[in-house]
C-alpha atoms as a PDB file:
ATOM      1  CA  MET A   1     -48.362   0.589  28.262  1.00  0.00           C
ATOM      2  CA  ARG A   2     -47.833   4.041  26.568  1.00  0.00           C
ATOM      3  CA  TYR A   3     -44.002   4.000  27.421  1.00  0.00           C
ATOM      4  CA  SER A   4     -43.463   0.532  25.995  1.00  0.00           C
ATOM      5  CA  LEU A   5     -45.087   1.783  22.549  1.00  0.00           C
ATOM      6  CA  LEU A   6     -43.112   4.885  22.704  1.00  0.00           C
ATOM      7  CA  LEU A   7     -39.956   2.868  23.066  1.00  0.00           C
ATOM      8  CA  ILE A   8     -40.880   0.634  20.303  1.00  0.00           C
ATOM      9  CA  LEU A   9     -41.477   3.218  17.988  1.00  0.00           C
ATOM     10  CA  PHE A  10     -38.333   5.149  19.056  1.00  0.00           C
ATOM     11  CA  LEU A  11     -36.218   1.950  18.478  1.00  0.00           C
ATOM     12  CA  LEU A  12     -37.853   1.375  14.827  1.00  0.00           C
ATOM     13  CA  SER A  13     -36.529   4.826  14.251  1.00  0.00           C
ATOM     14  CA  LEU A  14     -32.944   4.327  15.310  1.00  0.00           C
ATOM     15  CA  PRO A  15     -31.817   3.273  11.822  1.00  0.00           C
ATOM     16  CA  LEU A  16     -32.817   6.457  10.373  1.00  0.00           C
ATOM     17  CA  MET A  17     -31.665   8.971  13.394  1.00  0.00           C
ATOM     18  CA  ALA A  18     -28.581   7.317  14.818  1.00  0.00           C
ATOM     19  CA  GLN A  19     -26.922   6.202  11.105  1.00  0.00           C
ATOM     20  CA  ARG A  20     -27.531   9.735   9.760  1.00  0.00           C
ATOM     21  CA  ASP A  21     -28.398   8.413   6.170  1.00  0.00           C
ATOM     22  CA  GLN A  22     -25.446   6.216   5.988  1.00  0.00           C
ATOM     23  CA  THR A  23     -27.345   3.126   5.092  1.00  0.00           C
ATOM     24  CA  VAL A  24     -28.355   1.855   1.685  1.00  0.00           C
ATOM     25  CA  ILE A  25     -30.201  -1.432   0.553  1.00  0.00           C
ATOM     26  CA  ASN A  26     -28.378  -3.261  -2.001  1.00  0.00           C
ATOM     27  CA  ASN A  27     -29.217  -7.166  -1.241  1.00  0.00           C
ATOM     28  CA  LYS A  28     -25.685  -8.244  -1.999  1.00  0.00           C
ATOM     29  CA  GLU A  29     -24.671 -10.898  -0.148  1.00  0.00           C
ATOM     30  CA  PHE A  30     -21.576 -11.390   1.944  1.00  0.00           C
ATOM     31  CA  ASN A  31     -19.418 -13.507  -0.463  1.00  0.00           C
ATOM     32  CA  SER A  32     -17.422 -15.446   2.411  1.00  0.00           C
ATOM     33  CA  VAL A  33     -16.563 -19.022   2.679  1.00  0.00           C
ATOM     34  CA  PHE A  34     -18.131 -19.046   6.163  1.00  0.00           C
ATOM     35  CA  ARG A  35     -21.500 -17.656   4.561  1.00  0.00           C
ATOM     36  CA  LYS A  36     -23.166 -20.958   5.203  1.00  0.00           C
ATOM     37  CA  VAL A  37     -21.340 -21.955   8.507  1.00  0.00           C
ATOM     38  CA  LYS A  38     -23.967 -22.000  11.434  1.00  0.00           C
ATOM     39  CA  THR A  39     -21.603 -21.769  14.329  1.00  0.00           C
ATOM     40  CA  GLY A  40     -18.015 -21.829  15.107  1.00  0.00           C
ATOM     41  CA  ASN A  41     -14.943 -19.863  16.643  1.00  0.00           C
ATOM     42  CA  PHE A  42     -12.137 -19.201  14.137  1.00  0.00           C
ATOM     43  CA  ASN A  43      -8.652 -17.479  15.171  1.00  0.00           C
ATOM     44  CA  GLY A  44      -6.735 -15.011  12.869  1.00  0.00           C
ATOM     45  CA  THR A  45      -4.902 -11.789  12.874  1.00  0.00           C
ATOM     46  CA  ALA A  46      -5.863  -8.130  12.169  1.00  0.00           C
ATOM     47  CA  ASN A  47      -3.523  -5.758   9.987  1.00  0.00           C
ATOM     48  CA  GLY A  48      -4.252  -2.065   9.352  1.00  0.00           C
ATOM     49  CA  VAL A  49      -4.937   1.367  10.253  1.00  0.00           C
ATOM     50  CA  LEU A  50      -7.982   3.506  11.406  1.00  0.00           C
ATOM     51  CA  PHE A  51      -8.177   7.306  11.277  1.00  0.00           C
ATOM     52  CA  ILE A  52     -10.420   8.475  14.175  1.00  0.00           C
ATOM     53  CA  ARG A  53     -11.765  11.895  14.857  1.00  0.00           C
ATOM     54  CA  ASN A  54     -12.720  11.505  18.527  1.00  0.00           C
ATOM     55  CA  THR A  55     -15.295  13.285  20.711  1.00  0.00           C
ATOM     56  CA  GLU A  56     -12.986  16.154  21.550  1.00  0.00           C
ATOM     57  CA  LEU A  57     -12.356  16.858  17.576  1.00  0.00           C
ATOM     58  CA  GLN A  58      -8.851  15.359  17.854  1.00  0.00           C
ATOM     59  CA  GLU A  59      -7.681  12.904  14.986  1.00  0.00           C
ATOM     60  CA  VAL A  60      -6.187   9.847  16.418  1.00  0.00           C
ATOM     61  CA  ILE A  61      -4.719   6.926  14.944  1.00  0.00           C
ATOM     62  CA  LEU A  62      -5.649   3.335  15.806  1.00  0.00           C
ATOM     63  CA  ASP A  63      -3.108   0.606  14.790  1.00  0.00           C
ATOM     64  CA  PHE A  64      -3.199  -3.007  13.926  1.00  0.00           C
ATOM     65  CA  GLN A  65      -0.026  -4.782  13.538  1.00  0.00           C
ATOM     66  CA  GLY A  66      -0.734  -8.400  13.407  1.00  0.00           C
ATOM     67  CA  SER A  67      -3.007  -8.102  16.416  1.00  0.00           C
ATOM     68  CA  LYS A  68      -5.186 -11.040  17.523  1.00  0.00           C
ATOM     69  CA  ALA A  69      -8.576 -11.461  15.683  1.00  0.00           C
ATOM     70  CA  ARG A  70     -11.552 -13.767  16.055  1.00  0.00           C
ATOM     71  CA  LEU A  71     -14.293 -14.581  14.117  1.00  0.00           C
ATOM     72  CA  ASN A  72     -17.219 -15.872  16.356  1.00  0.00           C
ATOM     73  CA  ILE A  73     -19.973 -17.440  14.244  1.00  0.00           C
ATOM     74  CA  GLU A  74     -23.554 -17.572  16.259  1.00  0.00           C
ATOM     75  CA  ALA A  75     -26.315 -19.869  14.817  1.00  0.00           C
ATOM     76  CA  ASP A  76     -29.686 -18.327  14.499  1.00  0.00           C
ATOM     77  CA  VAL A  77     -31.642 -21.276  15.507  1.00  0.00           C
ATOM     78  CA  GLU A  78     -34.816 -20.085  13.552  1.00  0.00           C
ATOM     79  CA  GLU A  79     -32.796 -19.119  10.618  1.00  0.00           C
ATOM     80  CA  VAL A  80     -35.159 -16.214  10.089  1.00  0.00           C
ATOM     81  CA  TYR A  81     -33.149 -14.325   7.397  1.00  0.00           C
ATOM     82  CA  ASP A  82     -29.639 -16.283   7.543  1.00  0.00           C
ATOM     83  CA  VAL A  83     -28.092 -19.294   9.375  1.00  0.00           C
ATOM     84  CA  SER A  84     -25.820 -17.176  11.597  1.00  0.00           C
ATOM     85  CA  THR A  85     -24.450 -13.930  12.589  1.00  0.00           C
ATOM     86  CA  LYS A  86     -20.561 -13.488  11.890  1.00  0.00           C
ATOM     87  CA  ARG A  87     -18.769 -11.442  14.529  1.00  0.00           C
ATOM     88  CA  TYR A  88     -15.133 -10.231  13.561  1.00  0.00           C
ATOM     89  CA  ARG A  89     -13.098  -8.999  16.475  1.00  0.00           C
ATOM     90  CA  ALA A  90      -9.685  -7.518  17.251  1.00  0.00           C
ATOM     91  CA  SER A  91      -7.583  -5.012  19.268  1.00  0.00           C
ATOM     92  CA  THR A  92      -5.043  -2.570  18.544  1.00  0.00           C
ATOM     93  CA  THR A  93      -1.587  -3.377  19.217  1.00  0.00           C
ATOM     94  CA  SER A  94      -1.796  -1.683  22.706  1.00  0.00           C
ATOM     95  CA  GLY A  95      -4.979  -3.742  23.514  1.00  0.00           C
ATOM     96  CA  LYS A  96      -6.795  -0.436  24.724  1.00  0.00           C
ATOM     97  CA  THR A  97      -9.116  -0.176  21.613  1.00  0.00           C
ATOM     98  CA  GLY A  98     -10.981  -2.657  19.999  1.00  0.00           C
ATOM     99  CA  ILE A  99     -13.213  -3.014  16.647  1.00  0.00           C
ATOM    100  CA  GLU A 100     -16.060  -5.478  15.999  1.00  0.00           C
ATOM    101  CA  TYR A 101     -17.716  -5.944  12.417  1.00  0.00           C
ATOM    102  CA  ASN A 102     -20.572  -7.970  12.293  1.00  0.00           C
ATOM    103  CA  THR A 103     -22.786  -9.504   9.163  1.00  0.00           C
ATOM    104  CA  TYR A 104     -26.143 -11.131   9.168  1.00  0.00           C
ATOM    105  CA  ASN A 105     -28.348 -11.607   6.009  1.00  0.00           C
ATOM    106  CA  TYR A 106     -27.546  -8.553   3.823  1.00  0.00           C
ATOM    107  CA  GLY A 107     -26.830  -5.920   6.766  1.00  0.00           C
ATOM    108  CA  ASN A 108     -23.585  -5.174   8.515  1.00  0.00           C
ATOM    109  CA  GLU A 109     -22.504  -3.207  11.416  1.00  0.00           C
ATOM    110  CA  LEU A 110     -19.247  -1.603  12.669  1.00  0.00           C
ATOM    111  CA  ILE A 111     -18.446  -1.037  16.245  1.00  0.00           C
ATOM    112  CA  ILE A 112     -15.427   0.801  17.848  1.00  0.00           C
ATOM    113  CA  LYS A 113     -14.658   0.614  21.478  1.00  0.00           C
ATOM    114  CA  LEU A 114     -12.452   3.791  22.340  1.00  0.00           C
ATOM    115  CA  SER A 115     -11.645   4.373  26.170  1.00  0.00           C
ATOM    116  CA  LYS A 116     -14.693   3.754  28.153  1.00  0.00           C
ATOM    117  CA  ASP A 117     -17.385   4.196  25.223  1.00  0.00           C
ATOM    118  CA  THR A 118     -18.800   1.867  22.548  1.00  0.00           C
ATOM    119  CA  PHE A 119     -19.741   3.609  19.189  1.00  0.00           C
ATOM    120  CA  GLN A 120     -21.474   2.126  16.423  1.00  0.00           C
ATOM    121  CA  VAL A 121     -22.944   2.746  12.996  1.00  0.00           C
ATOM    122  CA  GLY A 122     -25.139  -0.053  11.132  1.00  0.00           C
ATOM    123  CA  LEU A 123     -27.789  -1.931  12.824  1.00  0.00           C
ATOM    124  CA  LEU A 124     -28.342  -5.680  12.408  1.00  0.00           C
ATOM    125  CA  ASP A 125     -32.230  -5.324  12.959  1.00  0.00           C
ATOM    126  CA  GLY A 126     -35.440  -5.833  11.352  1.00  0.00           C
ATOM    127  CA  ALA A 127     -34.580  -7.692   7.979  1.00  0.00           C
ATOM    128  CA  SER A 128     -31.080  -6.790   8.606  1.00  0.00           C
ATOM    129  CA  ASP A 129     -30.584  -5.636   4.786  1.00  0.00           C
ATOM    130  CA  ALA A 130     -29.250  -2.152   5.860  1.00  0.00           C
ATOM    131  CA  VAL A 131     -25.466  -1.960   4.496  1.00  0.00           C
ATOM    132  CA  ILE A 132     -23.224   0.767   5.625  1.00  0.00           C
ATOM    133  CA  ASP A 133     -22.560   3.238   2.704  1.00  0.00           C
ATOM    134  CA  GLY A 134     -18.955   3.861   2.807  1.00  0.00           C
ATOM    135  CA  VAL A 135     -17.606   0.828   3.842  1.00  0.00           C
ATOM    136  CA  LYS A 136     -16.146  -1.246   1.233  1.00  0.00           C
ATOM    137  CA  TYR A 137     -15.686  -4.858   1.719  1.00  0.00           C
ATOM    138  CA  PHE A 138     -14.542  -8.134  -0.228  1.00  0.00           C
ATOM    139  CA  TYR A 139     -13.316 -11.290   0.587  1.00  0.00           C
ATOM    140  CA  LYS A 140     -10.280 -13.504  -0.566  1.00  0.00           C
ATOM    141  CA  ALA A 141      -9.763 -16.722   0.101  1.00  0.00           C
ATOM    142  CA  GLU A 142      -6.821 -19.215   0.194  1.00  0.00           C
ATOM    143  CA  LYS A 143      -6.728 -22.871   1.372  1.00  0.00           C
ATOM    144  CA  GLU A 144      -6.127 -22.341   5.018  1.00  0.00           C
ATOM    145  CA  THR A 145      -7.043 -18.786   5.187  1.00  0.00           C
ATOM    146  CA  GLU A 146      -9.860 -16.051   4.301  1.00  0.00           C
ATOM    147  CA  TYR A 147      -9.224 -12.406   4.183  1.00  0.00           C
ATOM    148  CA  LEU A 148     -11.763  -9.827   4.774  1.00  0.00           C
ATOM    149  CA  ILE A 149     -10.744  -6.365   3.769  1.00  0.00           C
ATOM    150  CA  LEU A 150     -12.624  -3.167   5.017  1.00  0.00           C
ATOM    151  CA  LYS A 151     -11.852   0.128   3.455  1.00  0.00           C
ATOM    152  CA  ILE A 152     -13.407   3.251   4.662  1.00  0.00           C
ATOM    153  CA  GLU A 153     -14.131   5.438   1.592  1.00  0.00           C
ATOM    154  CA  LYS A 154     -16.296   8.277   3.334  1.00  0.00           C
ATOM    155  CA  VAL A 155     -16.628   9.963   6.587  1.00  0.00           C
ATOM    156  CA  LEU A 156     -18.771   7.686   9.008  1.00  0.00           C
ATOM    157  CA  ILE A 157     -20.256   9.022  12.166  1.00  0.00           C
ATOM    158  CA  LEU A 158     -20.470   6.592  15.148  1.00  0.00           C
ATOM    159  CA  SER A 159     -22.485   7.104  17.955  1.00  0.00           C
ATOM    160  CA  ASN A 160     -22.646   5.678  21.336  1.00  0.00           C
ATOM    161  CA  PHE A 161     -26.491   5.993  21.557  1.00  0.00           C
ATOM    162  CA  ARG A 162     -27.238   2.313  21.133  1.00  0.00           C
ATOM    163  CA  THR A 163     -25.199   1.627  24.198  1.00  0.00           C
ATOM    164  CA  LEU A 164     -27.178   4.377  26.031  1.00  0.00           C
ATOM    165  CA  ILE A 165     -30.400   2.435  24.987  1.00  0.00           C
ATOM    166  CA  ASN A 166     -29.319  -0.872  26.144  1.00  0.00           C
ATOM    167  CA  GLY A 167     -28.384   0.614  29.553  1.00  0.00           C
ATOM    168  CA  MET A 168     -31.413   2.664  30.035  1.00  0.00           C
ATOM    169  CA  LYS A 169     -33.792   0.195  31.695  1.00  0.00           C
ATOM    170  CA  ARG A 170     -31.130  -0.948  34.083  1.00  0.00           C
ATOM    171  CA  ASN A 171     -30.068   2.517  35.190  1.00  0.00           C
ATOM    172  CA  GLY A 172     -33.694   3.720  35.327  1.00  0.00           C
ATOM    173  CA  GLU A 173     -32.877   6.339  32.798  1.00  0.00           C
ATOM    174  CA  THR A 174     -35.862   7.583  30.163  1.00  0.00           C
ATOM    175  CA  LEU A 175     -35.182   8.683  26.538  1.00  0.00           C
ATOM    176  CA  GLU A 176     -35.116  12.559  27.528  1.00  0.00           C
ATOM    177  CA  SER A 177     -32.329  12.005  30.247  1.00  0.00           C
ATOM    178  CA  ILE A 178     -29.920  10.045  27.874  1.00  0.00           C
ATOM    179  CA  LYS A 179     -30.176  11.995  24.725  1.00  0.00           C
ATOM    180  CA  PRO A 180     -27.956  14.687  26.181  1.00  0.00           C
ATOM    181  CA  LYS A 181     -25.296  11.915  26.611  1.00  0.00           C
ATOM    182  CA  GLU A 182     -24.982  10.892  23.217  1.00  0.00           C
ATOM    183  CA  LYS A 183     -21.232  11.322  21.773  1.00  0.00           C
ATOM    184  CA  LEU A 184     -20.094  10.887  18.134  1.00  0.00           C
ATOM    185  CA  ILE A 185     -16.824   9.960  16.566  1.00  0.00           C
ATOM    186  CA  GLU A 186     -15.780   9.988  13.149  1.00  0.00           C
ATOM    187  CA  LEU A 187     -14.218   7.214  11.012  1.00  0.00           C
ATOM    188  CA  LEU A 188     -11.949   8.997   8.151  1.00  0.00           C
ATOM    189  CA  PRO A 189     -11.758   7.737   4.923  1.00  0.00           C
ATOM    190  CA  ASN A 190      -8.605   5.524   3.828  1.00  0.00           C
ATOM    191  CA  SER A 191      -8.989   3.792   7.065  1.00  0.00           C
ATOM    192  CA  VAL A 192      -8.289   0.089   6.275  1.00  0.00           C
ATOM    193  CA  ILE A 193      -8.294  -3.086   8.074  1.00  0.00           C
ATOM    194  CA  VAL A 194      -7.652  -6.611   7.080  1.00  0.00           C
ATOM    195  CA  PHE A 195      -8.895  -9.769   9.134  1.00  0.00           C
ATOM    196  CA  ALA A 196      -6.828 -12.895   8.050  1.00  0.00           C
ATOM    197  CA  ILE A 197      -8.813 -15.855   9.705  1.00  0.00           C
ATOM    198  CA  ASN A 198      -7.927 -19.164   9.874  1.00  0.00           C
ATOM    199  CA  ARG A 199     -10.456 -21.562   8.375  1.00  0.00           C
ATOM    200  CA  ASN A 200      -9.820 -24.247  10.646  1.00  0.00           C
ATOM    201  CA  ASN A 201     -12.457 -24.292  13.476  1.00  0.00           C
ATOM    202  CA  ASN A 202     -10.776 -23.604  16.845  1.00  0.00           C
END
């Protein structure tokens, strides 16, 4: 019982600890043509470049040039705050690195899969109204395509701690044992990625 209570308190504090004050509340809707869509899978492409400072403090470039992208819309059957979660996914031209950008209600999260680690900033939890400060986003719609443009305006710190938490029980670990395993990467300003999603359901 005591362990469960400590775990709940810790998980509730994650947005404060892991995000390192990178979230703001602005109650601004994601003005997408898919906003009220409850479910569906949509194909598209991704273009852009991400500048990353990795765990070894080396700057690497993640290149997206017409990479395959996908928008998966997962229904919230209870529609607590939104009708669905929107998950945008794409891989680099080499296919070795992936990016995922998710929205629900007024909240967003950004996930980068780099080597064998998964790093995240933002959290779709609670009321899901915490927006990542430093990610400028806007949508442009044409008849058959919607463009989601993400531009990084300040250094964002992404952590693999959420992944460690998810695997904690499975691996028989404790909070104390996983904390030293936390890794951080930085997503640098002027990084930009454009998701071009076909509006026809696939």
